[in-house]
């Protein structure tokens, strides 16, 4: 069931840094991203350096990987009411390097919106504090004891997490971090999470970002304040990590999301293995049905305030009778599917930029421009057979410049 957190709950934080305005700096900033529940565990210990998956940025150096022309992925609906348009976009909180650039439809919708609305604003100081707050050591000891603690230690070692780097975090976050790290072997990284790349784009264009929830509530939804339920979830997640099922499930999820396959995503109870026990059923109700009305309220408030919102939240919040499209329709919005049909996705590499035109050079003598130089050239041309008329010479010059650009 842990796979669904990649579509339901944010898995990472951006460390605070300085935003540059140029979109070309996106990947440079992504080097500063970390998992909220990892606290730097992407730094591999030397003993595992040969077997550890590459970091997010290093993964872009693989052949065929890198920035590409964006193609439309994910699930998108248009929301219309009161003469204004807002948008509802289902995201995945893990991503691939080639997903960094949104597709044209998503880019256009984001550009037409006044505000980007996310589940959490990962650069908000209150969010950072809530997700990095040390857990009660006694509570950690009660939940992570005996064989459970040894299993977690083995999985941390396999994921190249330095010993003790996560020990102060709540147990559920320690294990949730591993659920994200296992996907690195297949090119899926929390650093490339779709909602965060949208946030980078919004910051570059000075677009406001609004959080629809807060981190403290998200942490409560994970365990419902019950150590027994937290322990049960941890055991189930360790089972999935040890068996290898989790990695395959994450690849399946990524494919469904990337192809905008809303129909198959809506059938998740058939294939997710996430509703097998009463604890799993309670968790899914808390993560979806119990949260969706609050998310819908937040989107409606933004729209009613006169702002056109681009609301980007986990894709599973879009599913079913309690999904956000249905809830927004019940609030009087006209809800129109835009990206919901399964399709093949191909992203072409970005073409190289044309070389800049060389600046015009001026002849100088003794550090000063030579006056009358044009006249001298003109006289020389006349001596060789007559200068071209001014208009014809200009046209010829423009034609040469155009041909030069085409050749480049």
Short mmCIF file of C-alpha atoms in Angstrom, two decimals:
data_model
loop_
_atom_site.label_atom_id
_atom_site.label_comp_id
_atom_site.label_asym_id
_atom_site.label_seq_id
_atom_site.Cartn_x
_atom_site.Cartn_y
_atom_site.Cartn_z
CA UNK A 1 0.00 0.00 0.00
CA UNK A 2 2.97 2.31 0.50
CA UNK A 3 3.29 2.86 -3.24
CA UNK A 4 0.25 5.12 -3.17
CA UNK A 5 2.04 7.72 -1.10
CA UNK A 6 3.86 8.64 -4.30
CA UNK A 7 0.48 9.84 -5.56
CA UNK A 8 -1.05 10.96 -2.27
CA UNK A 9 1.41 12.55 0.16
CA UNK A 10 4.51 14.68 -0.52
CA UNK A 11 7.74 12.80 0.13
CA UNK A 12 10.38 15.52 0.16
CA UNK A 13 11.37 19.05 1.04
CA UNK A 14 13.38 21.65 -0.78
CA UNK A 15 16.19 23.03 1.30
CA UNK A 16 16.06 26.77 1.50
CA UNK A 17 18.12 28.61 -1.08
CA UNK A 18 18.14 31.55 -3.44
CA UNK A 19 15.85 31.38 -6.44
CA UNK A 20 17.29 32.64 -9.67
CA UNK A 21 14.88 33.95 -12.30
CA UNK A 22 16.20 31.97 -15.24
CA UNK A 23 14.52 28.60 -16.01
CA UNK A 24 17.91 27.26 -17.11
CA UNK A 25 18.94 27.19 -13.43
CA UNK A 26 16.31 24.57 -12.59
CA UNK A 27 18.65 21.60 -12.45
CA UNK A 28 21.22 23.54 -10.47
CA UNK A 29 18.63 24.21 -7.80
CA UNK A 30 17.48 20.60 -7.80
CA UNK A 31 20.84 19.62 -6.34
CA UNK A 32 19.66 21.23 -3.10
CA UNK A 33 16.49 19.14 -2.82
CA UNK A 34 16.28 16.44 -0.16
CA UNK A 35 13.72 14.04 1.16
CA UNK A 36 12.03 15.41 4.26
CA UNK A 37 12.44 12.04 5.89
CA UNK A 38 15.96 11.36 4.71
CA UNK A 39 17.96 14.33 5.89
CA UNK A 40 20.84 13.88 3.47
CA UNK A 41 20.90 10.14 3.04
CA UNK A 42 21.64 10.46 -0.66
CA UNK A 43 25.30 10.68 0.39
CA UNK A 44 26.40 7.07 0.08
CA UNK A 45 28.73 5.45 2.56
CA UNK A 46 31.98 4.30 1.01
CA UNK A 47 31.27 0.60 1.51
CA UNK A 48 28.24 0.83 -0.77
CA UNK A 49 29.51 3.38 -3.29
CA UNK A 50 29.86 0.82 -6.07
CA UNK A 51 26.31 -0.52 -5.74
CA UNK A 52 24.33 2.59 -4.78
CA UNK A 53 22.05 4.12 -7.42
CA UNK A 54 23.23 7.49 -8.75
CA UNK A 55 22.00 10.70 -7.20
CA UNK A 56 19.23 12.59 -8.97
CA UNK A 57 21.61 15.00 -10.65
CA UNK A 58 24.12 12.29 -11.53
CA UNK A 59 21.30 10.31 -13.16
CA UNK A 60 20.95 13.06 -15.76
CA UNK A 61 24.42 12.25 -17.06
CA UNK A 62 23.33 8.83 -18.32
CA UNK A 63 23.09 8.53 -22.12
CA UNK A 64 19.68 9.60 -23.38
CA UNK A 65 18.72 11.35 -20.13
CA UNK A 66 18.48 15.09 -19.65
CA UNK A 67 16.31 18.07 -20.31
CA UNK A 68 13.89 17.42 -23.14
CA UNK A 69 11.01 19.11 -24.82
CA UNK A 70 8.09 18.73 -22.45
CA UNK A 71 5.22 16.42 -23.27
CA UNK A 72 1.87 16.39 -21.49
CA UNK A 73 1.72 13.96 -18.60
CA UNK A 74 -0.47 13.51 -15.55
CA UNK A 75 -4.16 14.26 -15.10
CA UNK A 76 -5.63 17.71 -15.78
CA UNK A 77 -9.14 19.18 -15.48
CA UNK A 78 -10.41 22.67 -16.23
CA UNK A 79 -12.62 24.27 -13.55
CA UNK A 80 -14.95 27.12 -14.57
CA UNK A 81 -17.21 29.25 -12.40
CA UNK A 82 -18.08 32.94 -12.04
CA UNK A 83 -16.50 33.77 -15.38
CA UNK A 84 -13.05 32.53 -14.30
CA UNK A 85 -11.01 29.41 -15.01
CA UNK A 86 -8.96 27.41 -12.53
CA UNK A 87 -7.19 24.07 -13.01
CA UNK A 88 -6.93 20.76 -11.19
CA UNK A 89 -3.78 18.73 -11.83
CA UNK A 90 -3.03 15.26 -10.46
CA UNK A 91 0.67 14.85 -9.73
CA UNK A 92 3.13 12.17 -8.70
CA UNK A 93 5.52 12.98 -5.86
CA UNK A 94 8.33 11.03 -7.53
CA UNK A 95 9.59 11.86 -11.00
CA UNK A 96 12.12 11.32 -13.75
CA UNK A 97 14.64 13.79 -15.05
CA UNK A 98 12.83 14.06 -18.38
CA UNK A 99 9.64 15.10 -16.55
CA UNK A 100 11.22 18.31 -15.28
CA UNK A 101 9.88 20.35 -18.19
CA UNK A 102 6.03 20.32 -18.18
CA UNK A 103 4.16 19.64 -21.40
CA UNK A 104 2.63 22.46 -23.46
CA UNK A 105 -0.91 22.03 -22.15
CA UNK A 106 0.24 22.03 -18.53
CA UNK A 107 2.58 24.96 -19.12
CA UNK A 108 -0.19 27.00 -20.71
CA UNK A 109 -2.64 26.27 -17.89
CA UNK A 110 -0.05 27.23 -15.28
CA UNK A 111 0.80 30.44 -17.15
CA UNK A 112 -2.89 31.41 -17.31
CA UNK A 113 -3.30 30.95 -13.54
CA UNK A 114 -2.67 33.61 -10.90
CA UNK A 115 -1.64 31.21 -8.12
CA UNK A 116 -0.10 27.75 -7.77
CA UNK A 117 -1.83 25.75 -5.01
CA UNK A 118 0.03 22.73 -3.58
CA UNK A 119 -0.65 20.35 -0.72
CA UNK A 120 2.38 21.82 1.05
CA UNK A 121 4.75 24.67 0.28
CA UNK A 122 8.07 22.96 0.93
CA UNK A 123 9.89 26.26 1.42
CA UNK A 124 7.53 27.47 4.09
CA UNK A 125 9.38 27.65 7.42
CA UNK A 126 6.51 26.08 9.37
CA UNK A 127 6.54 23.11 7.00
CA UNK A 128 10.28 22.66 7.36
CA UNK A 129 10.02 22.77 11.16
CA UNK A 130 7.13 20.29 11.32
CA UNK A 131 8.80 17.70 9.10
CA UNK A 132 12.21 18.01 10.71
CA UNK A 133 11.01 18.02 14.32
CA UNK A 134 12.86 15.30 16.27
CA UNK A 135 10.65 12.49 17.45
CA UNK A 136 10.29 11.49 21.09
CA UNK A 137 13.19 9.04 21.62
CA UNK A 138 11.05 6.89 23.91
CA UNK A 139 8.34 6.60 21.26
CA UNK A 140 10.93 5.69 18.62
CA UNK A 141 12.34 3.01 20.91
CA UNK A 142 8.88 1.53 21.51
CA UNK A 143 8.01 1.31 17.81
CA UNK A 144 11.45 0.41 16.43
CA UNK A 145 12.45 -2.41 18.69
CA UNK A 146 13.81 -5.92 18.28
CA UNK A 147 13.55 -7.51 14.85
CA UNK A 148 11.70 -4.51 13.39
CA UNK A 149 14.68 -2.28 14.15
CA UNK A 150 17.10 -4.82 12.64
CA UNK A 151 15.01 -5.08 9.47
CA UNK A 152 14.98 -1.31 9.12
CA UNK A 153 18.74 -1.19 9.62
CA UNK A 154 19.28 -3.74 6.83
CA UNK A 155 17.05 -1.79 4.44
CA UNK A 156 18.85 1.44 5.27
CA UNK A 157 22.16 -0.22 4.45
CA UNK A 158 20.83 -1.50 1.11
CA UNK A 159 19.56 2.01 0.29
CA UNK A 160 22.98 3.53 1.15
CA UNK A 161 21.60 5.53 4.07
CA UNK A 162 24.44 6.41 6.46
CA UNK A 163 23.90 4.76 9.86
CA UNK A 164 21.98 6.91 12.28
CA UNK A 165 21.20 9.69 9.80
CA UNK A 166 17.43 9.27 10.21
CA UNK A 167 17.35 8.07 13.80
CA UNK A 168 15.76 11.24 15.20
CA UNK A 169 12.83 11.21 12.78
CA UNK A 170 9.44 9.60 13.53
CA UNK A 171 9.59 5.89 12.66
CA UNK A 172 6.92 6.18 9.96
CA UNK A 173 9.00 8.84 8.16
CA UNK A 174 12.16 6.77 8.44
CA UNK A 175 10.48 3.96 6.53
CA UNK A 176 8.57 6.21 4.13
CA UNK A 177 11.93 7.61 3.05
CA UNK A 178 13.01 4.14 1.98
CA UNK A 179 9.88 3.78 -0.15
CA UNK A 180 11.10 6.72 -2.20
CA UNK A 181 14.74 5.66 -2.30
CA UNK A 182 14.01 2.21 -3.74
CA UNK A 183 12.68 3.85 -6.91
CA UNK A 184 16.06 5.43 -7.74
CA UNK A 185 17.16 2.19 -9.41
CA UNK A 186 14.49 2.84 -12.05
CA UNK A 187 15.22 6.53 -12.50
CA UNK A 188 12.46 7.82 -10.19
CA UNK A 189 13.53 10.47 -7.69
CA UNK A 190 11.79 12.57 -5.08
CA UNK A 191 13.93 15.49 -6.26
CA UNK A 192 12.08 15.37 -9.58
CA UNK A 193 8.64 15.17 -7.96
CA UNK A 194 6.16 16.83 -10.29
CA UNK A 195 4.64 19.29 -7.86
CA UNK A 196 8.07 20.55 -6.85
CA UNK A 197 9.17 21.15 -10.43
CA UNK A 198 5.95 23.14 -10.88
CA UNK A 199 6.87 25.13 -7.78
CA UNK A 200 10.26 25.97 -9.27
CA UNK A 201 8.55 27.18 -12.44
CA UNK A 202 6.11 29.29 -10.42
CA UNK A 203 8.89 30.89 -8.39
CA UNK A 204 10.84 31.70 -11.53
CA UNK A 205 7.82 33.57 -12.88
CA UNK A 206 7.09 35.24 -9.51
CA UNK A 207 3.77 33.39 -9.21
CA UNK A 208 2.42 33.07 -5.63
CA UNK A 209 2.35 29.59 -4.07
CA UNK A 210 -0.37 28.69 -1.57
CA UNK A 211 -0.44 25.59 0.66
CA UNK A 212 -3.79 23.79 0.88
CA UNK A 213 -2.73 21.79 3.97
CA UNK A 214 -0.12 21.85 6.71
CA UNK A 215 2.63 19.37 7.52
CA UNK A 216 1.51 18.67 11.08
CA UNK A 217 -1.87 17.42 9.84
CA UNK A 218 -0.23 15.26 7.18
CA UNK A 219 1.90 13.54 9.80
CA UNK A 220 -1.19 12.83 11.93
CA UNK A 221 -3.02 11.34 8.95
CA UNK A 222 -0.23 8.81 8.43
CA UNK A 223 -0.58 7.11 11.82
CA UNK A 224 -3.75 8.52 13.38
CA UNK A 225 -1.71 9.02 16.55
CA UNK A 226 -1.55 5.27 17.19
CA UNK A 227 1.79 3.57 17.80
CA UNK A 228 0.21 0.18 17.15
CA UNK A 229 -1.03 1.31 13.73
CA UNK A 230 2.32 2.93 12.98
CA UNK A 231 4.10 -0.33 13.78
CA UNK A 232 1.69 -2.28 11.56
CA UNK A 233 2.32 0.06 8.64
CA UNK A 234 6.08 -0.17 9.12
CA UNK A 235 5.98 -3.99 9.11
CA UNK A 236 3.93 -4.01 5.91
CA UNK A 237 6.28 -1.56 4.22
CA UNK A 238 9.35 -3.56 5.22
CA UNK A 239 7.67 -6.67 3.76
CA UNK A 240 7.25 -4.86 0.43
CA UNK A 241 10.82 -3.59 0.44
CA UNK A 242 12.31 -6.99 1.26
CA UNK A 243 10.23 -8.82 -1.34
CA UNK A 244 10.99 -6.32 -4.12
CA UNK A 245 7.28 -5.75 -4.76
CA UNK A 246 7.51 -2.08 -3.99
CA UNK A 247 9.95 -1.31 -6.79
CA UNK A 248 7.73 -2.96 -9.41
CA UNK A 249 4.64 -1.21 -8.10
CA UNK A 250 6.30 2.19 -8.29
CA UNK A 251 7.28 1.56 -11.91
CA UNK A 252 3.67 0.66 -12.68
CA UNK A 253 2.42 3.82 -11.01
CA UNK A 254 4.89 5.95 -12.92
CA UNK A 255 3.73 4.48 -16.22
CA UNK A 256 0.05 5.04 -15.41
CA UNK A 257 0.67 8.64 -14.42
CA UNK A 258 2.95 9.45 -17.35
CA UNK A 259 0.36 8.18 -19.85
CA UNK A 260 -2.48 10.15 -18.20
CA UNK A 261 -4.33 6.85 -17.77
CA UNK A 262 -7.14 8.05 -15.50
CA UNK A 263 -9.25 4.94 -16.12
CA UNK A 264 -6.60 2.52 -14.90
CA UNK A 265 -5.70 4.74 -11.96
CA UNK A 266 -9.38 4.78 -10.94
CA UNK A 267 -9.24 0.97 -10.75
CA UNK A 268 -6.38 1.04 -8.22
CA UNK A 269 -8.21 -1.23 -5.71
CA UNK A 270 -7.83 -4.04 -8.29
CA UNK A 271 -4.03 -3.88 -8.48
CA UNK A 272 -2.56 -1.72 -5.70
CA UNK A 273 -2.58 -4.32 -2.88
CA UNK A 274 -3.41 -1.38 -0.63
CA UNK A 275 -6.78 -2.37 0.85
CA UNK A 276 -6.07 -5.86 2.14
CA UNK A 277 -6.24 -5.21 5.87
CA UNK A 278 -8.39 -3.06 8.15
CA UNK A 279 -5.33 -0.87 8.88
CA UNK A 280 -4.77 -0.30 5.17
CA UNK A 281 -8.42 0.55 4.64
CA UNK A 282 -8.36 3.05 7.51
CA UNK A 283 -5.18 4.62 6.16
CA UNK A 284 -6.60 5.09 2.66
CA UNK A 285 -9.75 6.64 4.06
CA UNK A 286 -7.68 9.13 6.05
CA UNK A 287 -5.34 9.92 3.16
CA UNK A 288 -8.10 10.33 0.57
CA UNK A 289 -11.74 10.64 1.65
CA UNK A 290 -10.98 12.54 4.85
CA UNK A 291 -8.62 15.02 3.19
CA UNK A 292 -10.38 15.71 -0.10
CA UNK A 293 -13.15 17.98 1.25
CA UNK A 294 -10.56 20.24 2.86
CA UNK A 295 -8.54 20.37 -0.36
CA UNK A 296 -11.70 21.21 -2.31
CA UNK A 297 -12.57 23.96 0.17
CA UNK A 298 -9.14 25.52 -0.25
CA UNK A 299 -9.36 25.51 -4.04
CA UNK A 300 -12.86 26.98 -3.93
CA UNK A 301 -11.72 29.77 -1.59
CA UNK A 302 -8.89 30.73 -3.92
CA UNK A 303 -11.21 30.82 -6.91
CA UNK A 304 -13.91 32.77 -5.05
CA UNK A 305 -11.34 35.37 -3.96
CA UNK A 306 -10.89 36.34 -7.60
CA UNK A 307 -7.75 34.30 -8.23
CA UNK A 308 -7.39 31.70 -10.96
CA UNK A 309 -5.73 28.75 -9.25
CA UNK A 310 -3.63 25.92 -10.63
CA UNK A 311 -4.16 23.27 -7.95
CA UNK A 312 -1.55 20.47 -8.13
CA UNK A 313 -2.10 17.59 -5.70
CA UNK A 314 -1.47 13.85 -5.68
CA UNK A 315 -3.25 12.07 -8.52
CA UNK A 316 -5.23 9.67 -6.30
CA UNK A 317 -7.11 12.66 -4.91
CA UNK A 318 -8.82 12.81 -8.32
CA UNK A 319 -10.35 9.33 -8.16
CA UNK A 320 -13.87 8.19 -7.37
CA UNK A 321 -17.05 9.64 -5.93
CA UNK A 322 -15.04 11.52 -3.30
CA UNK A 323 -12.39 12.65 -5.78
CA UNK A 324 -11.70 16.34 -6.32
CA UNK A 325 -13.29 16.59 -9.80
CA UNK A 326 -16.57 15.26 -8.36
CA UNK A 327 -16.36 17.48 -5.28
CA UNK A 328 -15.64 20.59 -7.35
CA UNK A 329 -18.63 19.83 -9.62
CA UNK A 330 -20.81 19.59 -6.51
CA UNK A 331 -19.63 23.09 -5.59
CA UNK A 332 -21.00 24.51 -8.82
CA UNK A 333 -17.92 24.31 -11.04
CA UNK A 334 -18.07 23.18 -14.63
CA UNK A 335 -15.42 20.44 -14.65
CA UNK A 336 -13.94 19.51 -18.04
CA UNK A 337 -11.36 16.71 -18.53
CA UNK A 338 -8.29 17.94 -20.41
CA UNK A 339 -5.64 15.24 -19.85
CA UNK A 340 -7.28 11.99 -18.79
CA UNK A 341 -6.97 9.68 -21.80
CA UNK A 342 -4.21 7.07 -21.87
CA UNK A 343 -1.65 7.72 -24.59
CA UNK A 344 1.92 6.98 -25.55
CA UNK A 345 4.46 9.55 -24.42
CA UNK A 346 7.58 10.58 -26.29
CA UNK A 347 9.85 13.45 -25.33
CA UNK A 348 12.36 14.66 -27.91
CA UNK A 349 15.71 16.09 -26.82
CA UNK A 350 15.95 19.85 -26.66
CA UNK A 351 17.45 21.22 -29.92
CA UNK A 352 20.76 23.06 -29.57
CA UNK A 353 20.52 26.81 -29.37
CA UNK A 354 21.57 28.73 -32.48
CA UNK A 355 24.96 30.40 -32.21
CA UNK A 356 24.67 34.15 -31.60
CA UNK A 357 25.41 36.57 -34.42
CA UNK A 358 28.95 37.96 -34.14
CA UNK A 359 28.97 41.68 -33.35
CA UNK A 360 29.81 44.07 -36.18
CA UNK A 361 33.46 45.09 -36.06
CA UNK A 362 34.60 48.64 -36.54
CA UNK A 363 37.99 49.50 -37.99
CA UNK A 364 40.05 51.55 -35.60
CA UNK A 365 43.28 53.50 -35.86
CA UNK A 366 45.02 54.57 -32.69
CA UNK A 367 41.98 53.57 -30.62
CA UNK A 368 39.55 55.78 -32.60
CA UNK A 369 37.03 54.95 -35.28
CA UNK A 370 38.23 55.84 -38.78
CA UNK A 371 35.93 58.38 -40.29
CA UNK A 372 35.10 58.03 -43.91
CA UNK A 373 35.82 54.31 -43.93
CA UNK A 374 32.54 53.49 -45.67
CA UNK A 375 33.28 56.06 -48.32
CA UNK A 376 36.71 54.55 -48.91
CA UNK A 377 35.20 51.08 -49.34
CA UNK A 378 32.61 52.49 -51.67
CA UNK A 379 35.25 54.16 -53.80
CA UNK A 380 37.19 50.91 -53.96
CA UNK A 381 34.10 49.04 -55.11
CA UNK A 382 33.44 51.66 -57.76
CA UNK A 383 36.95 51.31 -59.04
CA UNK A 384 36.40 47.58 -59.52
CA UNK A 385 33.28 47.96 -61.54
CA UNK A 386 30.83 50.17 -59.75
CA UNK A 387 29.12 49.94 -56.37
CA UNK A 388 25.71 48.33 -56.04
CA UNK A 389 22.73 50.59 -55.38
CA UNK A 390 22.18 51.08 -51.65
CA UNK A 391 18.80 49.30 -51.57
CA UNK A 392 20.08 46.30 -53.53
CA UNK A 393 23.19 46.02 -51.38
CA UNK A 394 21.07 46.03 -48.21
CA UNK A 395 18.77 43.32 -49.59
CA UNK A 396 21.76 41.19 -50.55
CA UNK A 397 23.24 41.63 -47.05
CA UNK A 398 19.99 40.54 -45.37
CA UNK A 399 19.74 37.49 -47.62
CA UNK A 400 23.26 36.43 -46.74
CA UNK A 401 22.55 36.81 -43.03
CA UNK A 402 19.38 34.68 -43.33
CA UNK A 403 21.22 31.96 -45.24
CA UNK A 404 23.95 32.02 -42.61
CA UNK A 405 21.35 31.44 -39.84
CA UNK A 406 19.74 28.53 -41.72
CA UNK A 407 23.13 26.87 -42.21
CA UNK A 408 23.80 27.16 -38.50
#
